[in-house]
PDB file of C-alpha atoms in Angstrom:
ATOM      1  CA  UNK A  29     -99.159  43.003  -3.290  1.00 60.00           C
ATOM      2  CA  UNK A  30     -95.711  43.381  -2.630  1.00 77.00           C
ATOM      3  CA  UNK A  31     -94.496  43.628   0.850  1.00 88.00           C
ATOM      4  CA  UNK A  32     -92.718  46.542   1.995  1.00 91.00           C
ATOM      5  CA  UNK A  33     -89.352  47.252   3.994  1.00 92.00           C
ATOM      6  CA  UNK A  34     -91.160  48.894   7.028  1.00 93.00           C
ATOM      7  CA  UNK A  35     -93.610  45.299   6.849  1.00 94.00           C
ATOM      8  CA  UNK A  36     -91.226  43.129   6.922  1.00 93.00           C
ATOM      9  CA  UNK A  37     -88.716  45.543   9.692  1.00 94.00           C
ATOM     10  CA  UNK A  38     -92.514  45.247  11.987  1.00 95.00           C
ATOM     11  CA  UNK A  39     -92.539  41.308  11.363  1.00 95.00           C
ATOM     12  CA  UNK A  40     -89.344  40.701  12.530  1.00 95.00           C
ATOM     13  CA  UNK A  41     -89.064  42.922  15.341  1.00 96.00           C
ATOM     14  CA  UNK A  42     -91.947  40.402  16.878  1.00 96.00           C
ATOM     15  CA  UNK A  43     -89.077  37.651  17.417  1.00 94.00           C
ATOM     16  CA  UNK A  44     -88.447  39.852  20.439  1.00 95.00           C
ATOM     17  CA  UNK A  45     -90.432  39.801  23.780  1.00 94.00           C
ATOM     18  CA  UNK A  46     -90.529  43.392  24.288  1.00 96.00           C
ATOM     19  CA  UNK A  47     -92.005  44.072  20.588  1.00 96.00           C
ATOM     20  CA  UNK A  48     -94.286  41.255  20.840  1.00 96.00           C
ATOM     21  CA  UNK A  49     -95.635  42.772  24.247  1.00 94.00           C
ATOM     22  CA  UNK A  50     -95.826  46.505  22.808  1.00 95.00           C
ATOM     23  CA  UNK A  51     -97.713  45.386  19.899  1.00 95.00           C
ATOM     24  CA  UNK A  52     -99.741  43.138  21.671  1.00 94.00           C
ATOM     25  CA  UNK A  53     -99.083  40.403  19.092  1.00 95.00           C
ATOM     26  CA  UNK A  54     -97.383  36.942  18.240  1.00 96.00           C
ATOM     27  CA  UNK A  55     -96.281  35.164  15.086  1.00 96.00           C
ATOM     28  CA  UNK A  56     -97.223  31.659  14.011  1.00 96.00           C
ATOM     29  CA  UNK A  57     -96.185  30.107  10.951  1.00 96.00           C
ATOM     30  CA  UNK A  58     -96.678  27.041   8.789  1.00 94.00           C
ATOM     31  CA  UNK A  59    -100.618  25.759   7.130  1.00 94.00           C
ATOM     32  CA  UNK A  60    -100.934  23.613  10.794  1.00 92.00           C
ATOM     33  CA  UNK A  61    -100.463  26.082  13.269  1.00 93.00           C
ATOM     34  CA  UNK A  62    -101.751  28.782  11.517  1.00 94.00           C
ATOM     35  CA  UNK A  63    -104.647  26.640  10.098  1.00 92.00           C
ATOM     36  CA  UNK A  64    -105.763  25.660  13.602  1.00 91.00           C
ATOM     37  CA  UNK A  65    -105.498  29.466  15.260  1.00 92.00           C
ATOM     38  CA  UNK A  66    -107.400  31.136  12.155  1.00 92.00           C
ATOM     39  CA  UNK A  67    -110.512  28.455  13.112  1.00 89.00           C
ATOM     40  CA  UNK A  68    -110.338  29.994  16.843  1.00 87.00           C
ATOM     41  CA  UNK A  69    -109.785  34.083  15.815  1.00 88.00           C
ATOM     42  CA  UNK A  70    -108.741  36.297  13.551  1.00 91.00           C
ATOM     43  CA  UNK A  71    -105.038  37.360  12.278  1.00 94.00           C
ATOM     44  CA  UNK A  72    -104.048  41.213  11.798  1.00 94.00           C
ATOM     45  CA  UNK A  73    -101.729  39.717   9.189  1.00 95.00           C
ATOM     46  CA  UNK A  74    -101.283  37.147   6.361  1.00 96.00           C
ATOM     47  CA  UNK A  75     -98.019  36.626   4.566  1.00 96.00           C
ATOM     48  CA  UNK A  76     -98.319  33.375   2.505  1.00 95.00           C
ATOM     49  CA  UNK A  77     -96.788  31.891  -0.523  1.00 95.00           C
ATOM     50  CA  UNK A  78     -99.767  30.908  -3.777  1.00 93.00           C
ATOM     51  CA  UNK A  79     -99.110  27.068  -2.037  1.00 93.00           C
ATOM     52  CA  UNK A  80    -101.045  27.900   0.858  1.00 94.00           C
ATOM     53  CA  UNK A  81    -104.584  27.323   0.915  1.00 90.00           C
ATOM     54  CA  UNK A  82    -106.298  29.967   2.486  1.00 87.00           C
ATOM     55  CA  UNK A  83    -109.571  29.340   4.064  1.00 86.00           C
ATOM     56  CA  UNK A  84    -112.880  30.101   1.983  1.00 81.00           C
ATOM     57  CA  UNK A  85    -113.640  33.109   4.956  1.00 79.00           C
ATOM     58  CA  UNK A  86    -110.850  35.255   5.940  1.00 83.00           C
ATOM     59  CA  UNK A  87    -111.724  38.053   8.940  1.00 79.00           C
ATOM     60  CA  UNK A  88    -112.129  41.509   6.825  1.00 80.00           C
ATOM     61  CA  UNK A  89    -109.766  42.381   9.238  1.00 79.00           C
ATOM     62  CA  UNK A  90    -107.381  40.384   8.373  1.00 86.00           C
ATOM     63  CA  UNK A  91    -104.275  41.835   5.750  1.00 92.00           C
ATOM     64  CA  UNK A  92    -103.028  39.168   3.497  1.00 93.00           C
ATOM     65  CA  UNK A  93    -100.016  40.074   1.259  1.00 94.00           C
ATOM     66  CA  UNK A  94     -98.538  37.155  -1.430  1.00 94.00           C
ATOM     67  CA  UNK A  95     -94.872  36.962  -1.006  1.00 94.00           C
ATOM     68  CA  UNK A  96     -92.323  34.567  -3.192  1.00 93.00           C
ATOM     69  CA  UNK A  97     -90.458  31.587  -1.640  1.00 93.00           C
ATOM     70  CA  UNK A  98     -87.382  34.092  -1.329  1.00 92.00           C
ATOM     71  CA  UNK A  99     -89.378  37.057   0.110  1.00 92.00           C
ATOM     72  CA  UNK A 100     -91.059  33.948   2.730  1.00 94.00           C
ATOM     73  CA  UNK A 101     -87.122  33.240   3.695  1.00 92.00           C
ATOM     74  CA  UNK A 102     -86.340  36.190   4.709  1.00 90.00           C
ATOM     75  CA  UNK A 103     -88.929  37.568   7.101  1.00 93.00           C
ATOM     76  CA  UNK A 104     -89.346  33.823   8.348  1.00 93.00           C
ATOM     77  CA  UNK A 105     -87.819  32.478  12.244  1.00 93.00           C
ATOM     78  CA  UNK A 106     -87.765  29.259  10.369  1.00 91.00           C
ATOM     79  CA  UNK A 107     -85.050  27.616   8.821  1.00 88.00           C
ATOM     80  CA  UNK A 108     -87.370  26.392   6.834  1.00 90.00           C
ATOM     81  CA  UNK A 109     -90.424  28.374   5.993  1.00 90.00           C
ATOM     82  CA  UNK A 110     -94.223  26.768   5.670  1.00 90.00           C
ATOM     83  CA  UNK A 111     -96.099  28.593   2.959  1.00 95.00           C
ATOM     84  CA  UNK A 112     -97.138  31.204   5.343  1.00 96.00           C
ATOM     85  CA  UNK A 113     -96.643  33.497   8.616  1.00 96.00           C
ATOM     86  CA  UNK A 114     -99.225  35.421  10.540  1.00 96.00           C
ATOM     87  CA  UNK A 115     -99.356  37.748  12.836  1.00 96.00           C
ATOM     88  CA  UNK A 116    -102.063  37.431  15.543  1.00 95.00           C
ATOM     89  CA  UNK A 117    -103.351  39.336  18.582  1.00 93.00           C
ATOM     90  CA  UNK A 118    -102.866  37.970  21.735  1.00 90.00           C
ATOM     91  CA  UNK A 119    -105.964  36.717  23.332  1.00 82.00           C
ATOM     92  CA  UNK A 120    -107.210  38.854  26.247  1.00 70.00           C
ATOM     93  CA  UNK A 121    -105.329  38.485  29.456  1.00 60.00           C
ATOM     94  CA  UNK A 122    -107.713  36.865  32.233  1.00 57.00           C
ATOM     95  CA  UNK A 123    -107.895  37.834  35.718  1.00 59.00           C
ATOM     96  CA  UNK A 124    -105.598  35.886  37.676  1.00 66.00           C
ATOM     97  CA  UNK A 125    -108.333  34.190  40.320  1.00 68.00           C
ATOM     98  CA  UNK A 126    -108.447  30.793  40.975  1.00 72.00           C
ATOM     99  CA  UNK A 127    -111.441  30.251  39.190  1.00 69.00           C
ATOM    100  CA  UNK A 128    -109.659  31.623  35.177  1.00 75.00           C
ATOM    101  CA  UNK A 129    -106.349  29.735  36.389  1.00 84.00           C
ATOM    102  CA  UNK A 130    -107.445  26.095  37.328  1.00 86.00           C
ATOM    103  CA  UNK A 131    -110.695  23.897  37.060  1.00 82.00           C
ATOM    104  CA  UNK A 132    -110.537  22.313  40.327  1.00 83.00           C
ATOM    105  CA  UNK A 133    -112.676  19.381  39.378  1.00 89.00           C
ATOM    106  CA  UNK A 134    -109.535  18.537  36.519  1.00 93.00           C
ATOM    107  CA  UNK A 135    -106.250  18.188  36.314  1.00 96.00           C
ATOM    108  CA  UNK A 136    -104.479  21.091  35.948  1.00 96.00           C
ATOM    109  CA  UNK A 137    -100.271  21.376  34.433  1.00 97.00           C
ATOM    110  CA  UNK A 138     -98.711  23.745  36.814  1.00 97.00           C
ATOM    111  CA  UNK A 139     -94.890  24.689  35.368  1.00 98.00           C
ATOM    112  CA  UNK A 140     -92.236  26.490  37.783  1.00 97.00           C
ATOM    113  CA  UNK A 141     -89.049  27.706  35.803  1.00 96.00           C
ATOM    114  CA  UNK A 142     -89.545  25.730  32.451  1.00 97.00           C
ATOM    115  CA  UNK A 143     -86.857  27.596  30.386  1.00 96.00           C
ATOM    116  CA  UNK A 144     -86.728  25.955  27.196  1.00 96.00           C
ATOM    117  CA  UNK A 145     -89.290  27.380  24.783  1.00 96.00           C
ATOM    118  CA  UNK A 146     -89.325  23.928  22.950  1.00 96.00           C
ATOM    119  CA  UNK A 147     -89.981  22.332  26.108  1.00 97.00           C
ATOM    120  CA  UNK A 148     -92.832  24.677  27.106  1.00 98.00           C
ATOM    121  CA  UNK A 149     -94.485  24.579  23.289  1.00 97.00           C
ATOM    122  CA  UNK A 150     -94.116  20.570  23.766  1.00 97.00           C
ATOM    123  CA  UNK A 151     -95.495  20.572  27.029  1.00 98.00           C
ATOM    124  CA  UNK A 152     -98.647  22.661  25.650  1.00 97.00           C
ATOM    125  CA  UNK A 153     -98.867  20.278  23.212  1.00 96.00           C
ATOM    126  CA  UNK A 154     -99.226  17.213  25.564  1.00 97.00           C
ATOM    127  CA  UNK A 155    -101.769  18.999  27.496  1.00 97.00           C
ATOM    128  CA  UNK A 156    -103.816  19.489  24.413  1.00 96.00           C
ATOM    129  CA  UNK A 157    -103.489  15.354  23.789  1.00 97.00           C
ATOM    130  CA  UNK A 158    -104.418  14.663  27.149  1.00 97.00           C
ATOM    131  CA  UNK A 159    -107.028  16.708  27.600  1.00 96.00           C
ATOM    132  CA  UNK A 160    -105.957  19.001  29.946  1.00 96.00           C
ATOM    133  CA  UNK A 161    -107.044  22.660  29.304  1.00 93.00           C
ATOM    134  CA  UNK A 162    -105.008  24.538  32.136  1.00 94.00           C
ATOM    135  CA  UNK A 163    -101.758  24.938  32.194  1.00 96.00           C
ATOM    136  CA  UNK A 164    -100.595  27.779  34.751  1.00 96.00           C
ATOM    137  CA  UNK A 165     -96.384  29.174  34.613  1.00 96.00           C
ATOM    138  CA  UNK A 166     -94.741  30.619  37.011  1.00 96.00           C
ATOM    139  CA  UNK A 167     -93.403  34.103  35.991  1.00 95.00           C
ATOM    140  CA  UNK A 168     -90.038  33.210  35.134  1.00 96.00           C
ATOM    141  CA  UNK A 169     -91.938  30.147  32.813  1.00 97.00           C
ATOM    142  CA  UNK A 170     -90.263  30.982  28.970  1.00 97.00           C
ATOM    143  CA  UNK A 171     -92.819  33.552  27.089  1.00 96.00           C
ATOM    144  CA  UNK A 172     -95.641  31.277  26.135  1.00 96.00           C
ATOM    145  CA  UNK A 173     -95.526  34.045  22.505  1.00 95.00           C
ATOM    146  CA  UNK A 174     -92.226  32.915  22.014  1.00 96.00           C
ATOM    147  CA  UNK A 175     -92.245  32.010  18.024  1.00 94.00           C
ATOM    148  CA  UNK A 176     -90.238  28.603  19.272  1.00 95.00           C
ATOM    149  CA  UNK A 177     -92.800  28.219  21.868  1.00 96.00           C
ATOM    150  CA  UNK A 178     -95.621  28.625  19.184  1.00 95.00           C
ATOM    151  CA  UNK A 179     -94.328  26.244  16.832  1.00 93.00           C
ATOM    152  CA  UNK A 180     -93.423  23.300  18.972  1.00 94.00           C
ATOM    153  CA  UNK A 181     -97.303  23.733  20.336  1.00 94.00           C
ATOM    154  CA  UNK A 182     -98.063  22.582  16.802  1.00 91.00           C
ATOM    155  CA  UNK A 183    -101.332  24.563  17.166  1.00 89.00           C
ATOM    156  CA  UNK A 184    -102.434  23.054  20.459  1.00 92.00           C
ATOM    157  CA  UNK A 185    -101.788  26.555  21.792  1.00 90.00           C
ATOM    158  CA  UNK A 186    -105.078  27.370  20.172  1.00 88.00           C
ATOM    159  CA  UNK A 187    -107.110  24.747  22.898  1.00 91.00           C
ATOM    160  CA  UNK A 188    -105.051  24.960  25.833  1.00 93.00           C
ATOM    161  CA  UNK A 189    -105.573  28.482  28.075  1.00 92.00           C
ATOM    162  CA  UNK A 190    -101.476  29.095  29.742  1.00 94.00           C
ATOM    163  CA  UNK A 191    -101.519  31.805  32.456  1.00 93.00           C
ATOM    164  CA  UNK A 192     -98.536  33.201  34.149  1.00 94.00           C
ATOM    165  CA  UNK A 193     -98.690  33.571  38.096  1.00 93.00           C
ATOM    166  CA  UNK A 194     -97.172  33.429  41.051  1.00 95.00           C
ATOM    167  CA  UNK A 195     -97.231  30.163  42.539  1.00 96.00           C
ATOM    168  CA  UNK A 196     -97.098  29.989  46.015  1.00 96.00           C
ATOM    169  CA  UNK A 197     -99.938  32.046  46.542  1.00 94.00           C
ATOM    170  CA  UNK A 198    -102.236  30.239  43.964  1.00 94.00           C
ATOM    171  CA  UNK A 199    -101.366  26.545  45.942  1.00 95.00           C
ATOM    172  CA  UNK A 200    -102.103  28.170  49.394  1.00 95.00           C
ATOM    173  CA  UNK A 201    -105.463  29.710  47.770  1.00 93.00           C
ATOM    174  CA  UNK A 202    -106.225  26.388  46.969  1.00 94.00           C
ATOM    175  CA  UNK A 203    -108.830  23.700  48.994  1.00 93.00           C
ATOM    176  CA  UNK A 204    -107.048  21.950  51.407  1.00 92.00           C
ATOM    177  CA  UNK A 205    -108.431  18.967  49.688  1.00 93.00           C
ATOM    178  CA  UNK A 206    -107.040  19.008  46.489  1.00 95.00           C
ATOM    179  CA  UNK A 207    -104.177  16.846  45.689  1.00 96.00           C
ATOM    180  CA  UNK A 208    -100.815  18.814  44.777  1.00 97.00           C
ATOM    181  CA  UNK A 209     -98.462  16.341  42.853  1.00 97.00           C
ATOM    182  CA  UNK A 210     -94.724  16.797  42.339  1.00 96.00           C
ATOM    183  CA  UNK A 211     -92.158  14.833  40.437  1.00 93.00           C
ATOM    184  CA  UNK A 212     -89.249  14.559  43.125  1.00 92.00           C
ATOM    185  CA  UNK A 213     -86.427  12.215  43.516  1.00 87.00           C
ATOM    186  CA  UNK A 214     -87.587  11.344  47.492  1.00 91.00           C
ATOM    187  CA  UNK A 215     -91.312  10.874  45.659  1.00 93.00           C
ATOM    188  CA  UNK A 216     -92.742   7.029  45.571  1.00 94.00           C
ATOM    189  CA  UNK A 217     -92.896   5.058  42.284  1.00 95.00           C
ATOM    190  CA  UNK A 218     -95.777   6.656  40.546  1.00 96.00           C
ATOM    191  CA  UNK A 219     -96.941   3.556  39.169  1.00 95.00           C
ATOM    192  CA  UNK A 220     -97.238   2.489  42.976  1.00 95.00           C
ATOM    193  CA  UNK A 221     -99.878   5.297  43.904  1.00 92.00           C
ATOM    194  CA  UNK A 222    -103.527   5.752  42.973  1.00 94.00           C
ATOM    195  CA  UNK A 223    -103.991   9.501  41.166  1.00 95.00           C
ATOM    196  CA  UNK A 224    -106.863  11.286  41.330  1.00 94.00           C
ATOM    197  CA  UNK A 225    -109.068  12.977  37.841  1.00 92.00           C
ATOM    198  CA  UNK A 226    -108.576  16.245  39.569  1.00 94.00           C
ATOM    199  CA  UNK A 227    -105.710  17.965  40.884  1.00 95.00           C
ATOM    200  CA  UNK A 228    -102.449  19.703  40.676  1.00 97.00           C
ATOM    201  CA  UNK A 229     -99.500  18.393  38.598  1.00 97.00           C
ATOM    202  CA  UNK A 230     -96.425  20.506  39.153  1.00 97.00           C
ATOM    203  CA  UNK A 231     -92.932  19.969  36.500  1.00 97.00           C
ATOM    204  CA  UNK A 232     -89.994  21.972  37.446  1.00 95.00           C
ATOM    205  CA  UNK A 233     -87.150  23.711  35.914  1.00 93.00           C
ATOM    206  CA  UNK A 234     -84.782  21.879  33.348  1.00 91.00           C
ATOM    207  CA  UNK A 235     -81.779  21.698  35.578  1.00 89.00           C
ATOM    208  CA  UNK A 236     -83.291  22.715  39.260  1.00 91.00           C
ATOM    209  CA  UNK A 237     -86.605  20.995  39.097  1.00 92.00           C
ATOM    210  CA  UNK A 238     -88.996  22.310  41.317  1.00 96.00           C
ATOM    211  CA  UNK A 239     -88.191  25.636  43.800  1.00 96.00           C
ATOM    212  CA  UNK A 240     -88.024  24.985  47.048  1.00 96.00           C
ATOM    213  CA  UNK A 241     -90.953  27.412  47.846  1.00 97.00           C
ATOM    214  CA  UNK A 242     -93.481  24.796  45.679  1.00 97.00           C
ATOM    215  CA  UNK A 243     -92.025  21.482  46.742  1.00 96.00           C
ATOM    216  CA  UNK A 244     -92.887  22.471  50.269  1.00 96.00           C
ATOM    217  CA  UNK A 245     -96.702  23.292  48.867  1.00 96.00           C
ATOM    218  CA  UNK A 246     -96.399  19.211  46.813  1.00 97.00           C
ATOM    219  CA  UNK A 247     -98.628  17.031  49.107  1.00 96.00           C
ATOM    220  CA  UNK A 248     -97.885  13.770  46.678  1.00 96.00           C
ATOM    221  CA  UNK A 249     -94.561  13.305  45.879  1.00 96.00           C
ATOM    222  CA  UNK A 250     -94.133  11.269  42.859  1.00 96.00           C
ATOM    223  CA  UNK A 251     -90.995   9.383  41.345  1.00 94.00           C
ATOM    224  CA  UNK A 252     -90.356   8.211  37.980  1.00 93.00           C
ATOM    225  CA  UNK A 253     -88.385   5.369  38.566  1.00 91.00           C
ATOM    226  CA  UNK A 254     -85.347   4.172  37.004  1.00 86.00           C
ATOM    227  CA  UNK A 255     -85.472   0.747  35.420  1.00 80.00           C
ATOM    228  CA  UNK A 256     -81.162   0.728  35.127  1.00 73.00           C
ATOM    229  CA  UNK A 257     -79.768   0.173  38.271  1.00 68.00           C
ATOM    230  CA  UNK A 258     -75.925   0.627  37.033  1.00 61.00           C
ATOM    231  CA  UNK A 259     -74.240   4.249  37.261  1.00 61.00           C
ATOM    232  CA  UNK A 260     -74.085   4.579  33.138  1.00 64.00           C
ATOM    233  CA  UNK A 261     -78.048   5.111  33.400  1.00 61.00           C
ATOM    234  CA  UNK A 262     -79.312   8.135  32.226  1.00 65.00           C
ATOM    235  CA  UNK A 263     -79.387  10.962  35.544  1.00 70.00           C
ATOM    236  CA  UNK A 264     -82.532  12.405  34.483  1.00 77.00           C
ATOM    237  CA  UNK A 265     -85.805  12.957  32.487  1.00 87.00           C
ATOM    238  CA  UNK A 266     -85.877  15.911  29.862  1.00 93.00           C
ATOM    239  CA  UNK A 267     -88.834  17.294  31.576  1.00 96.00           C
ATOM    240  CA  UNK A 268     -91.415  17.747  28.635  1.00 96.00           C
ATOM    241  CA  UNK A 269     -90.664  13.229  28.146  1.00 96.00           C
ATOM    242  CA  UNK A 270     -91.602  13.305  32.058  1.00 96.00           C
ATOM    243  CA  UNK A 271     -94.733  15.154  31.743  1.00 97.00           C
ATOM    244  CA  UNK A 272     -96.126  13.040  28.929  1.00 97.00           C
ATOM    245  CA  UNK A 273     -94.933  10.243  31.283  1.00 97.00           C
ATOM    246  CA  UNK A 274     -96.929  11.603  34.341  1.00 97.00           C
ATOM    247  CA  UNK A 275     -99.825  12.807  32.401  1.00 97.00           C
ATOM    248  CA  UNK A 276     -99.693   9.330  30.641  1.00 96.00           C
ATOM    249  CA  UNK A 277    -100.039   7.340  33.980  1.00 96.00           C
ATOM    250  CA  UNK A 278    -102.771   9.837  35.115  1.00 96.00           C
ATOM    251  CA  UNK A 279    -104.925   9.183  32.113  1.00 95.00           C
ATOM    252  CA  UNK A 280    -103.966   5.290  32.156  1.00 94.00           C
ATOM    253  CA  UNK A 281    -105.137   5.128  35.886  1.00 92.00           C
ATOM    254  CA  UNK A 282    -108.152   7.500  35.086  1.00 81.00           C
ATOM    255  CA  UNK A 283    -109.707   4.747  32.148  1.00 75.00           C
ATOM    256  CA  UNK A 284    -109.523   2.058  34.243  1.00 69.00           C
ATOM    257  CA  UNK A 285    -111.986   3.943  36.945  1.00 64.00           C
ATOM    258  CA  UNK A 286    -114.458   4.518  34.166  1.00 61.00           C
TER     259      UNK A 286
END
């Protein structure tokens, strides 16, 4: 089957937001990321080179056209395209309650402002390593559908559930007793505190860190410390390196308990 204009005119119209949200849709691409959403639900849509392998049950569903290398290149966000591109529906939209946005007997990865759709899809991604299955964005949070966002999940967007939210509201709803944790420059050396299984971890925005609104709701404030004490040191932590970091120490701290 060969694709058609109007096809591949649909496909890339999903690189934009507004499309992807009319539609109801997102594209993944590459045998990984595709690979790992196909074992979790169906796609509307299959492009894919003869390299790709496609799995012995496709949905009937599912629309599956064979394209050339060339005809790959040119629908493809990539630079470099991976065999294949699909087009999948987003997954139904959960109430936002406290009980669909966070587990409060884990740790939850609460975002506020993260701009950079590679940090966000790498941020996903360390979730999904560490075992955390919420992660909860503020509204202004980069489009979790994002194609960038989707790639640099490297399919962990298939096992992690992301909600957006306000967040101010969501922290007050929650039990007084739950620890809120923050990553601020007046926060104590994290590898000085004892952190709980369950809880709260906030990251902030790229440049701002966190908004003033949620570092008033942090109840443990929480410092990366610097291990250069001269003035060429690095200022700061790309924030997806200080997640795995925090998320790191949280997990280290949480084997030793066991």
């Amino acid at each position: 089957m060969t694709i058609s204009k109007a096809k591949i005119k649909y496909i890339r119209s999903l690189e934009a937001k507004k499309h992807r949200d009319a539609e109801g849709v997102f594209v993944a691409e590459g045998p990984k990321v595709v690979g790992d959403l196909l074992a979790i639900m169906p796609a509307k849509l299959l492009v894919a080179t003869s390299q790709w392998q496609a799995p012995e049950h496709l949905a009937a569903t599912t629309e599956l056209i064979n394209v050339s290398e060339d005809e790959l290149q040119k629908i493809s966000f990539l630079r470099a395209p991976q065999q294949v591109m699909a087009v999948f529906p987003k997954p139904n939209q959960q109430e936002n309650s406290l009980d669909t946005l966070v587990a409060t007997n884990e740790l939850t990865l609460m975002l506020d402002g993260i701009q950079d759709p590679g940090n966000l899809g790498t941020i996903i991604r360390l979730a999904d390593w560490f075992g955390i299955r919420h992660v909860v964005c503020s509204n202004d949070t980069a489009d979790v559908f994002n194609p960038k966002v989707i790639q640099a999940t490297m399919g962990s967007i298939a096992r992690v559930k992301v909600n957006y939210t306000p967040l101010e509201p969501l922290l007050d709803a929650l039990p007084a007793s739950l620890p809120v944790y923050g990553t601020l420059l007046d926060g104590t050396n994290i590898y000085q505190q004892d952190l709980s299984s369950n809880g709260i971890i906030v990251m902030g925005n790229e440049g701002k860190g966190l908004s003033p609104a949620v570092r008033q709701r942090v109840s443990h404030k929480l410092l990366i410390p610097r291990f250069v004490d001269t003035v060429q040191g690095a200022e700061s932590l790309n924030v997806a390196i200080a997640t795995a970091i925090v998320c790191a120490e949280f997990r280290r701290q949480g084997a030793q308990m066991r």
